[in-house]
């Protein structure tokens, strides 16, 4: 059976500040999703949160980029925004960049990851959701999952993974895409995806069958809006087992925390901290950036789950390491490499300060 998975998320108001999600917004989101399920538009849904981002995980038969599904999600975010405004939550409606729905929710602020699949006999999926970081945050973990035999032993000893995977990479600034066949083109690909602020892995495909293995949100809010409106706080759907890496191979990259951009004012580098959903409330210096993982089995499009996959002591050492990395970076205060380079900061006073001081700069 063909089924479409759509994960659509937006920050439509934080509680308190940009740290978390008020339960009334989850309730309003659920009420909207329940109505869409009753009408037959959705097969199933799960509403959750990561930090200040409201997450709609949905299954349906409308295919990717469905106007009906996107419009329903847009309207649900609008009605949640009304609740956020009543509660005077911080930044109510901040990611809804336009007044009205324009046909495709991509490009209007919310983040979108979608895939249409032929559901297998058993279809395990993991939905990763991050807060206080940008879409390129998935580049390194996707590389480990699908290209690195030190992470995914299946690449070496499982005959149906041995051919490798194909990566679709977007150049976010130039709006171009390019495909890489891995492992043959690994070194070429790394030239690009090693710069996650510009190049971002949008999808991964099995070379055994051509089926989609992973899809991520690549919307860059600051480019859409032309100004700072918060970080992208991306999501990523990954299929597991069989011709794809096992659940444990998909989670393993997060046992070695890496550094991403985001954190306070979207203008810093910090470790990506893997946490249980209940701990996805970035408080220290508005962070450090968080990632949660919700696991589901699909059953004729029904979402059997979630299992909160990072709610496991096996990730305690990773959390400790990430917190140590956070301490080390915080010591740099306003200095790089904690603070982002001047041209990548979301918040900047550079133009104003330059304007004020330009006459005092002398030629040498
Ligand atoms: C980062 C983030 C926060 C805010 C910061 C200032 O993505 O959301 O770190 O940038 O709290 O927020 P405002 O400008 O809303 O006062
Ligand atoms: Mg926010
Ligand atoms: Mg957020």
Coordinates of C-alpha atoms and ligand atoms in Angstrom, one line a residue:
X1 CA 0.0 0.0 0.0
X2 CA 1.2 3.5 -0.9
X3 CA 1.3 5.9 2.0
X4 CA 2.7 9.5 2.4
X5 CA 4.4 10.6 5.6
X6 CA 4.4 14.3 6.2
X7 CA 6.1 16.0 9.1
X8 CA 5.3 19.7 9.2
X9 CA 6.5 21.9 12.1
X10 CA 6.4 25.5 13.1
X11 CA 7.3 27.7 16.1
X12 CA 4.1 29.6 16.6
X13 CA 4.8 30.8 20.2
X14 CA 7.1 29.8 23.0
X15 CA 6.5 29.0 26.6
X16 CA 8.4 30.4 28.5
X17 CA 10.4 32.6 26.1
X18 CA 11.8 30.2 23.4
X19 CA 12.2 27.3 25.8
X20 CA 9.1 25.1 25.5
X21 CA 5.5 24.5 24.3
X22 CA 2.4 25.3 26.2
X23 CA 0.1 22.2 26.6
X24 CA -2.9 24.2 25.2
X25 CA -1.1 24.4 21.8
X26 CA -0.6 20.7 21.7
X27 CA -4.3 20.2 22.6
X28 CA -5.4 22.7 19.9
X29 CA -3.1 21.0 17.3
X30 CA -4.6 17.6 18.3
X31 CA -8.1 18.9 17.9
X32 CA -7.3 20.0 14.4
X33 CA -5.6 16.8 13.4
X34 CA -8.5 14.7 14.9
X35 CA -10.9 16.7 12.6
X36 CA -8.7 16.0 9.6
X37 CA -8.6 12.3 10.4
X38 CA -12.4 12.2 10.9
X39 CA -12.9 13.9 7.5
X40 CA -10.8 11.1 5.9
X41 CA -7.9 13.4 4.8
X42 CA -5.5 11.9 7.3
X43 CA -5.0 8.2 8.0
X44 CA -3.3 9.0 11.3
X45 CA -1.4 11.6 13.2
X46 CA 0.8 12.3 16.2
X47 CA 1.2 15.8 17.6
X48 CA 4.4 16.5 19.7
X49 CA 6.9 19.2 20.4
X50 CA 10.6 19.8 20.5
X51 CA 11.5 22.9 22.4
X52 CA 9.3 25.7 21.1
X53 CA 8.3 23.9 17.9
X54 CA 4.9 22.3 17.3
X55 CA 5.3 19.1 15.3
X56 CA 2.5 17.5 13.2
X57 CA 3.5 13.9 12.2
X58 CA 0.8 12.8 9.6
X59 CA 0.1 9.9 7.3
X60 CA -2.3 10.1 4.3
X61 CA -2.8 9.1 0.7
X62 CA -2.4 12.5 -1.0
X63 CA 1.2 12.3 -2.0
X64 CA 4.0 14.8 -1.2
X65 CA 3.3 18.5 -1.7
X66 CA -0.4 18.0 -1.3
X67 CA -2.3 21.3 -1.3
X68 CA -5.0 19.8 0.9
X69 CA -2.7 18.4 3.5
X70 CA -0.5 21.6 3.6
X71 CA -3.5 23.8 3.8
X72 CA -5.0 21.8 6.7
X73 CA -1.6 22.0 8.5
X74 CA -1.4 25.8 7.8
X75 CA -4.9 26.3 9.2
X76 CA -4.1 24.2 12.3
X77 CA -1.0 26.4 12.9
X78 CA -3.2 29.5 12.5
X79 CA -5.7 28.2 15.1
X80 CA -2.9 27.3 17.4
X81 CA -1.5 30.8 16.9
X82 CA -4.8 32.2 18.2
X83 CA -4.4 30.2 21.3
X84 CA -0.8 31.4 21.6
X85 CA -1.9 35.0 21.2
X86 CA -4.6 34.6 24.0
X87 CA -1.9 33.2 26.3
X88 CA 0.5 36.1 25.2
X89 CA 3.1 33.4 24.4
X90 CA 6.5 34.7 23.2
X91 CA 6.7 35.2 19.4
X92 CA 3.1 34.0 18.8
X93 CA 2.8 33.1 15.1
X94 CA 6.5 33.8 14.5
X95 CA 7.1 31.2 11.7
X96 CA 3.9 31.9 9.7
X97 CA 5.5 34.4 7.4
X98 CA 2.5 35.2 5.2
X99 CA -1.1 36.1 6.0
X100 CA -2.8 33.5 3.9
X101 CA -2.0 30.0 2.6
X102 CA -0.5 30.2 -0.9
X103 CA -0.8 26.6 -2.2
X104 CA 2.3 25.0 -0.7
X105 CA 3.3 25.5 2.9
X106 CA 7.0 25.3 2.0
X107 CA 8.3 28.8 1.6
X108 CA 5.7 30.2 4.0
X109 CA 7.8 29.5 7.1
X110 CA 7.0 26.0 8.5
X111 CA 9.5 23.2 8.0
X112 CA 8.4 20.2 5.9
X113 CA 9.8 16.7 5.5
X114 CA 7.8 14.3 3.4
X115 CA 8.1 11.0 1.6
X116 CA 5.7 8.7 -0.3
X117 CA 6.5 5.0 0.2
X118 CA 5.2 1.6 -0.5
X119 CA 4.6 0.3 3.0
X120 CA 6.6 -2.9 3.7
X121 CA 5.3 -5.8 5.7
X122 CA 7.0 -4.2 8.7
X123 CA 7.8 -0.5 8.3
X124 CA 9.8 1.0 11.2
X125 CA 10.5 4.7 10.9
X126 CA 12.3 7.3 13.1
X127 CA 11.3 10.9 13.1
X128 CA 14.1 13.2 14.3
X129 CA 13.1 16.6 15.4
X130 CA 15.6 19.3 16.5
X131 CA 15.3 22.7 18.2
X132 CA 17.7 25.7 18.2
X133 CA 19.6 24.6 15.1
X134 CA 19.5 24.7 11.3
X135 CA 18.7 22.2 8.5
X136 CA 22.3 21.2 7.8
X137 CA 22.4 19.7 11.3
X138 CA 21.4 16.3 9.7
X139 CA 24.4 16.2 7.2
X140 CA 26.8 14.6 9.6
X141 CA 24.5 12.0 11.2
X142 CA 23.0 11.0 7.7
X143 CA 26.6 10.5 6.5
X144 CA 27.3 8.2 9.4
X145 CA 24.1 6.3 9.0
X146 CA 24.3 5.7 5.2
X147 CA 28.0 5.9 4.4
X148 CA 30.2 5.0 7.4
X149 CA 30.9 1.4 8.1
X150 CA 32.3 2.3 11.5
X151 CA 28.7 3.4 12.4
X152 CA 26.6 1.1 10.2
X153 CA 28.1 -2.4 10.0
X154 CA 25.2 -3.3 7.7
X155 CA 27.1 -1.5 4.9
X156 CA 29.7 -4.2 5.2
X157 CA 27.9 -7.4 6.2
X158 CA 24.3 -7.0 4.9
X159 CA 24.0 -7.9 1.2
X160 CA 21.0 -5.6 0.7
X161 CA 22.9 -2.5 2.0
X162 CA 26.3 -3.3 0.4
X163 CA 25.6 -1.4 -2.8
X164 CA 25.3 1.9 -0.8
X165 CA 23.0 4.9 -1.0
X166 CA 22.3 7.9 -3.2
X167 CA 22.3 11.4 -1.6
X168 CA 20.4 14.4 -2.9
X169 CA 22.1 17.5 -1.7
X170 CA 20.7 21.1 -2.0
X171 CA 22.7 24.3 -2.4
X172 CA 20.5 26.4 -0.3
X173 CA 21.9 29.7 -1.4
X174 CA 21.9 29.0 -5.1
X175 CA 18.6 26.9 -5.1
X176 CA 20.3 24.0 -6.9
X177 CA 20.4 20.3 -6.2
X178 CA 23.0 17.6 -7.0
X179 CA 23.0 13.7 -6.6
X180 CA 25.9 11.7 -5.3
X181 CA 26.3 7.9 -5.7
X182 CA 27.9 6.6 -2.5
X183 CA 30.4 5.1 -1.6
X184 CA 32.1 5.9 -5.0
X185 CA 31.5 9.7 -4.7
X186 CA 32.0 10.1 -1.0
X187 CA 35.0 12.4 -1.2
X188 CA 33.3 14.7 -3.7
X189 CA 30.1 14.8 -1.6
X190 CA 32.0 15.6 1.6
X191 CA 33.5 18.7 -0.1
X192 CA 29.9 20.1 0.0
X193 CA 28.0 18.6 2.9
X194 CA 31.0 19.4 5.2
X195 CA 29.6 23.0 4.9
X196 CA 26.2 22.5 6.4
X197 CA 25.2 26.1 6.5
X198 CA 25.1 26.2 2.7
X199 CA 24.7 22.5 1.6
X200 CA 22.1 20.3 3.1
X201 CA 21.1 16.7 2.5
X202 CA 17.5 16.7 1.4
X203 CA 17.0 13.0 0.7
X204 CA 18.7 9.6 0.7
X205 CA 17.8 6.6 -1.6
X206 CA 18.7 2.9 -1.5
X207 CA 20.8 1.8 -4.5
X208 CA 19.5 -1.7 -4.0
X209 CA 15.9 -0.7 -5.0
X210 CA 15.8 3.0 -5.6
X211 CA 13.4 3.5 -2.7
X212 CA 13.6 6.6 -0.5
X213 CA 15.4 6.0 2.8
X214 CA 15.4 9.5 4.4
X215 CA 13.9 12.9 3.8
X216 CA 14.6 16.1 5.7
X217 CA 13.3 19.7 5.9
X218 CA 15.7 22.1 4.2
X219 CA 13.7 25.3 4.5
X220 CA 15.9 28.2 5.6
X221 CA 13.8 30.7 7.4
X222 CA 16.2 33.7 7.2
X223 CA 16.4 33.3 3.4
X224 CA 12.7 33.0 3.0
X225 CA 12.0 36.0 5.2
X226 CA 15.1 38.0 4.3
X227 CA 15.6 38.7 8.0
X228 CA 16.1 36.8 11.3
X229 CA 13.0 35.0 12.4
X230 CA 14.5 32.2 14.5
X231 CA 16.4 29.1 13.5
X232 CA 15.0 26.5 11.1
X233 CA 14.7 23.8 13.8
X234 CA 14.7 21.0 11.2
X235 CA 13.0 17.5 11.1
X236 CA 14.1 14.3 9.3
X237 CA 12.3 11.1 8.6
X238 CA 14.4 7.9 8.3
X239 CA 13.2 4.4 7.3
X240 CA 14.8 1.5 9.1
X241 CA 15.7 -2.2 8.9
X242 CA 15.9 -4.5 5.9
X243 CA 17.5 -2.6 3.0
X244 CA 17.9 0.4 5.3
X245 CA 20.1 0.7 8.4
X246 CA 18.8 -0.9 11.6
X247 CA 17.2 1.4 14.2
X248 CA 20.4 1.1 16.3
X249 CA 22.5 2.1 13.3
X250 CA 20.3 5.1 12.7
X251 CA 20.5 6.3 16.4
X252 CA 24.2 5.6 16.7
X253 CA 25.6 8.9 15.2
X254 CA 23.9 10.7 18.1
X255 CA 26.0 8.7 20.7
X256 CA 28.9 10.9 19.5
X257 CA 27.5 14.5 19.7
X258 CA 28.5 16.9 17.0
X259 CA 28.6 20.7 16.9
X260 CA 25.8 22.5 15.0
X261 CA 24.9 26.1 14.4
X262 CA 22.1 27.7 16.3
X263 CA 21.7 28.0 20.1
X264 CA 21.3 31.5 21.5
X265 CA 19.9 34.0 19.0
X266 CA 20.6 31.5 16.2
X267 CA 24.2 32.9 16.2
X268 CA 26.4 30.3 17.9
X269 CA 27.9 26.9 17.6
X270 CA 26.9 24.3 20.2
X271 CA 26.6 20.5 20.6
X272 CA 23.4 18.7 19.5
X273 CA 22.1 17.1 22.7
X274 CA 20.0 13.9 22.3
X275 CA 17.2 13.9 24.8
X276 CA 13.8 12.4 25.7
X277 CA 10.8 14.4 24.6
X278 CA 10.2 15.6 28.2
X279 CA 13.8 17.0 28.3
X280 CA 13.5 18.9 25.0
X281 CA 13.3 22.3 26.7
X282 CA 16.4 24.3 25.8
X283 CA 17.0 26.5 28.8
X284 CA 20.7 27.0 29.3
X285 CA 21.7 30.0 27.2
X286 CA 18.5 29.0 25.2
X287 CA 20.0 25.6 24.5
X288 CA 22.1 23.7 24.0
X289 CA 20.4 22.6 20.7
X290 CA 18.3 19.5 21.2
X291 CA 17.3 16.5 19.2
X292 CA 14.5 14.0 19.9
X293 CA 13.7 10.8 18.1
X294 CA 10.2 9.3 17.8
X295 CA 10.0 5.7 16.6
X296 CA 6.9 4.2 14.9
X297 CA 5.8 1.1 13.1
X298 CA 3.4 1.8 10.3
X299 CA 0.4 -0.5 10.0
X300 CA -1.6 0.4 6.8
X301 CA -0.6 4.0 7.4
X302 CA -1.5 3.9 11.2
X303 CA 1.3 5.3 13.4
X304 CA 2.0 2.6 16.0
X305 CA 4.0 4.6 18.5
X306 CA 5.8 6.7 19.4
X307 CA 8.6 5.1 21.2
X308 CA 10.8 7.8 22.7
X309 CA 14.1 6.5 21.4
X310 CA 16.6 8.8 23.2
X311 CA 14.8 8.1 26.6
X312 CA 17.5 5.5 27.3
X313 CA 20.5 5.5 29.7
X314 CA 22.6 4.3 26.7
X315 CA 22.7 7.9 25.6
X316 CA 23.8 9.3 29.1
X317 CA 27.5 9.4 28.1
X318 CA 26.6 11.3 24.9
X319 CA 24.6 13.7 27.0
X320 CA 27.5 14.2 29.4
X321 CA 29.9 14.7 26.5
X322 CA 27.6 17.2 24.9
X323 CA 27.3 19.1 28.2
X324 CA 31.1 19.2 28.5
X325 CA 31.4 20.5 25.0
X326 CA 28.8 23.1 25.8
X327 CA 30.9 24.3 28.8
X328 CA 34.0 24.5 26.7
X329 CA 32.3 26.5 24.0
X330 CA 30.5 28.8 26.4
X331 CA 33.8 29.9 27.9
X332 CA 34.5 31.7 24.6
X333 CA 31.5 34.0 25.2
X334 CA 31.2 36.4 22.2
X335 CA 34.3 35.0 20.5
X336 CA 34.4 32.6 17.6
X337 CA 34.2 29.6 17.2
X338 CA 31.4 29.8 19.8
X339 CA 29.8 32.8 18.2
X340 CA 29.3 32.3 14.4
X341 CA 31.4 34.2 11.9
X342 CA 30.1 37.7 11.2
X343 CA 28.4 36.8 7.9
X344 CA 26.5 33.9 9.3
X345 CA 25.0 35.4 12.4
X346 CA 21.2 35.7 12.5
X347 CA 21.4 38.6 14.9
X348 CA 23.9 41.3 14.1
X349 CA 24.6 44.9 15.0
X350 CA 27.5 45.0 12.5
X351 CA 25.9 47.4 10.0
X352 CA 24.9 49.9 12.8
X353 CA 28.3 49.7 14.6
X354 CA 30.2 50.1 11.3
X355 CA 28.0 53.1 10.3
X356 CA 28.8 54.8 13.6
X357 CA 32.5 54.1 13.5
X358 CA 33.4 54.1 9.8
X359 CA 35.1 57.6 9.9
X360 CA 37.4 56.4 12.7
X361 CA 38.9 53.7 10.6
X362 CA 42.2 54.9 9.2
X363 CA 44.1 53.5 6.2
X364 CA 47.3 51.8 7.1
Ligands
LIG1 C1 17.2 30.9 18.9 C2 16.1 31.4 19.7 C3 16.4 32.2 20.9 C4 16.1 33.7 20.6 C5 16.4 34.6 21.8 C6 16.0 36.1 21.6 O1 16.7 30.2 17.8 O2 14.9 31.2 19.4 O3 17.7 32.0 21.4 O4 16.8 34.1 19.5 O5 15.8 34.2 23.0 O6 14.7 36.1 21.3 P1 13.8 37.4 21.0 O7 14.5 38.1 19.8 O8 12.5 36.8 20.6 O9 13.7 38.2 22.2
LIG2 MG1 10.9 30.4 19.3
LIG3 MG1 12.4 26.5 17.9

